[in-house]
Amino acid sequence: MTVLSTVRLQREPFDAAAEAAKLTRGRSDVGALVTFTGICRGDEAGEPIAALTLEHYPGMVEAEIERHVQEAKERWPLLGVTVIHRYGRMVPGEDIVVVVTTSSHRAAAFAAAEFLMDYLKTRAPFWKQVEKAGEKTWVEAKATDDAAAGRWNAGGRQAAE
Amino acid sequence: MTVLSTVRLQREPFDAAAEAAKLTRGRSDVGALVTFTGICRGDEAGEPIAALTLEHYPGMVEAEIERHVQEAKERWPLLGVTVIHRYGRMVPGEDIVVVVTTSSHRAAAFAAAEFLMDYLKTRAPFWKQVEKAGEKTWVEAKATDDAAAGRWNAGGRQAAE
Amino acid sequence: MKLRYFAWVRERVGKPEEDIEVPPGVTTVGELMAWLAARGEEYAHAFANPQVIRAAIDRTHVEPQTPIKGAGEIAFFPPMTGG
Amino acid sequence: MKLRYFAWVRERVGKPEEDIEVPPGVTTVGELMAWLAARGEEYAHAFANPQVIRAAIDRTHVEPQTPIKGAGEIAFFPPMTGG
């Protein structure tokens, strides 16, 4: 069994569909493919934004994501995992992050993709700044994101709602 | 707010990436896009298979899926939902089903996609037959799929593991 | 009344659908399965395990105790395995 | 010891990184933040609310009580907002 895993940080846009295709091409053990794409919205906290700038901690962020990809592979019977996260400036409608997971069965693929996204939202060293009416402001961390990330601790999966 | 929804039953292959793109094109309110693709595996219950044939109940299956798409739209703040399910004969590696959900935030998109897949596995009138060593056998329903579908009853979301 | 059969229920009965006259004493889905099971060897085989067979009346899932009165189309099939 | 600052901590301190000599009495991440806050107005502003500031030693998340002995690089930043 070949478990593919890819972690990439980049300024340039990515092609989510092409990344998903790489995890299924030429193999017949994949039964479930989950692709999560996080997209820059045109509003933040109810107000329109012109753009988003993502700052990151080079070196730390790659290592931290790799560590969580490893953890996901230990927790669930995955066949492939891809995480690509952009940094720099993005305008509404642009893709920010993609997480692709594959497995024989859907439960593992869904759980691993959610686990990685909850982690990326709360513990990966990224910081979002938005441009609103000419002013730049830092996005505040959300308590709901912390709660979502917390459900993966202490063994099993907990209800998130 | 425009909520797009599409349900399609078809014999022909579909393009999951193109379906996903339709739900995000030209709008800036989508922050989260989940695409689940179910793929025909080369094995069933540990034995290799040559092909899979999906039988369905025409008329009932479309209405039933539509009803569950409506339910998903009532339960979560979705911006778009697409469900495409194939029937007929498929060989390993071919896509069987795609569910695409979009929302402002990831929790709703993930939950709705899982809810629809759990439903499709257990309550939508489809039956799978596999070809193993020249013999055709009907795939038996799995207790784990029923348990997964059951967690959406009785209000909130329950732990599935 | 029109009956439809799917998957291995269809294979065992030997046809995808048929029109039948249901006798007045048969009033529920469960009673209809019992009555069908007595119609011949192929039906006996198809309905040997009625507790695993699912039913729909006019394209809506129903239970064995559901009355069949007024039904246009009743379908019988094994547990679903889609997705 | 190399210090790095990110997001609004970086903006308030006014630089992305610097090399500093930490006095011997400063032994934990929390003590380092308190010592930094006393270094000047920009530091006082950056570290006014130390409980919201996160830290990493050599690219691993740490807590305020974590000792800084042996650290090569210590980073301070606000709660993360990726994804």
XYZ file of C-alpha atoms in Angstrom, chain B residues 15-157:
143
model
C -16.574 15.594 -14.107
C -16.408 16.180 -10.345
C -14.067 19.173 -10.672
C -16.331 20.885 -13.205
C -19.330 20.347 -10.915
C -17.421 21.849 -7.986
C -16.390 24.838 -10.102
C -20.033 25.566 -10.976
C -20.809 26.247 -7.302
C -18.090 28.846 -6.811
C -17.774 30.618 -10.157
C -18.505 34.337 -10.110
C -19.417 34.643 -6.435
C -17.508 35.769 -3.371
C -19.725 34.499 -0.560
C -18.387 30.924 -0.661
C -15.629 30.343 1.893
C -15.706 26.538 2.001
C -16.101 23.951 -0.742
C -16.286 20.239 0.043
C -16.209 17.691 -2.762
C -16.729 14.028 -1.945
C -16.168 11.512 -4.722
C -17.059 7.847 -4.301
C -14.948 5.634 -6.539
C -15.363 2.008 -7.655
C -12.639 0.032 -5.857
C -10.949 -3.060 -7.280
C -11.958 -5.174 -4.286
C -15.057 -5.965 -2.278
C -14.869 -7.758 1.089
C -11.224 -8.582 0.435
C -11.709 -10.176 -2.986
C -10.874 -8.626 -6.357
C -13.768 -7.514 -8.517
C -13.964 -6.972 -12.271
C -16.887 -4.552 -12.245
C -19.778 -3.108 -10.294
C -23.358 -2.715 -11.524
C -25.668 -0.255 -9.816
C -29.399 -0.824 -10.071
C -31.767 1.944 -9.003
C -35.465 2.677 -8.641
C -36.126 5.319 -11.302
C -38.453 8.046 -10.140
C -38.114 7.196 -6.463
C -34.378 7.775 -6.219
C -34.450 11.302 -7.676
C -37.339 12.361 -5.407
C -35.684 10.839 -2.336
C -32.344 12.519 -2.989
C -34.066 15.872 -3.627
C -35.856 15.529 -0.307
C -32.559 14.960 1.506
C -30.909 17.864 -0.294
C -33.788 20.038 0.961
C -33.273 18.685 4.466
C -29.554 19.486 4.289
C -30.381 23.039 3.182
C -32.690 23.438 6.176
C -30.166 22.036 8.658
C -27.067 23.946 7.527
C -26.471 27.405 6.006
C -25.469 26.117 2.581
C -24.841 28.158 -0.535
C -24.887 25.236 -2.953
C -25.397 21.468 -3.127
C -24.786 19.108 -6.023
C -25.423 15.368 -5.993
C -24.687 13.255 -9.058
C -25.041 9.479 -8.818
C -24.353 7.057 -11.623
C -26.101 3.762 -12.337
C -25.219 0.872 -14.654
C -21.896 -0.905 -14.990
C -18.591 0.602 -13.801
C -15.080 -0.766 -13.596
C -12.549 -0.148 -10.787
C -11.229 3.393 -10.820
C -14.435 4.931 -12.187
C -16.309 7.557 -10.171
C -19.705 6.413 -8.841
C -21.025 9.444 -6.977
C -20.083 13.037 -6.250
C -21.486 15.303 -3.547
C -20.429 18.946 -3.571
C -21.408 21.389 -0.825
C -20.543 25.053 -0.392
C -21.020 27.411 2.522
C -19.487 30.510 4.064
C -17.794 28.329 6.672
C -16.345 24.854 6.667
C -18.394 23.151 9.407
C -21.656 23.393 7.438
C -20.072 22.228 4.181
C -18.436 19.194 5.819
C -21.528 18.205 7.829
C -23.900 18.459 4.866
C -21.633 16.406 2.589
C -21.308 13.659 5.217
C -25.038 13.694 5.908
C -25.850 13.277 2.202
C -23.288 10.483 1.742
C -24.552 8.617 4.823
C -28.050 8.909 3.394
C -27.034 7.744 -0.105
C -25.290 4.690 1.353
C -28.267 3.481 3.364
C -31.607 4.907 2.280
C -31.436 5.908 -1.375
C -32.868 3.076 -3.516
C -29.656 1.797 -5.132
C -28.319 -1.748 -5.135
C -24.790 -2.788 -5.962
C -23.858 -6.013 -7.669
C -20.212 -7.009 -8.105
C -18.551 -9.344 -10.581
C -16.074 -11.596 -8.783
C -14.303 -14.378 -10.672
C -17.053 -14.471 -13.293
C -19.824 -14.623 -10.678
C -22.242 -11.823 -9.908
C -23.113 -11.222 -6.281
C -25.188 -8.559 -4.534
C -23.291 -6.410 -2.044
C -24.706 -6.705 1.455
C -25.666 -3.617 3.425
C -23.210 -2.741 6.186
C -24.150 -2.193 9.827
C -21.492 0.549 10.033
C -23.268 2.471 7.271
C -26.576 2.230 9.120
C -24.885 3.474 12.287
C -23.350 6.385 10.385
C -26.727 7.337 8.923
C -28.433 6.987 12.325
C -26.264 9.675 13.919
C -28.163 12.403 12.017
C -31.474 11.543 13.690
C -32.729 12.920 16.983
C -31.578 16.474 16.483
C -27.886 17.281 16.640
C -24.952 15.459 15.318
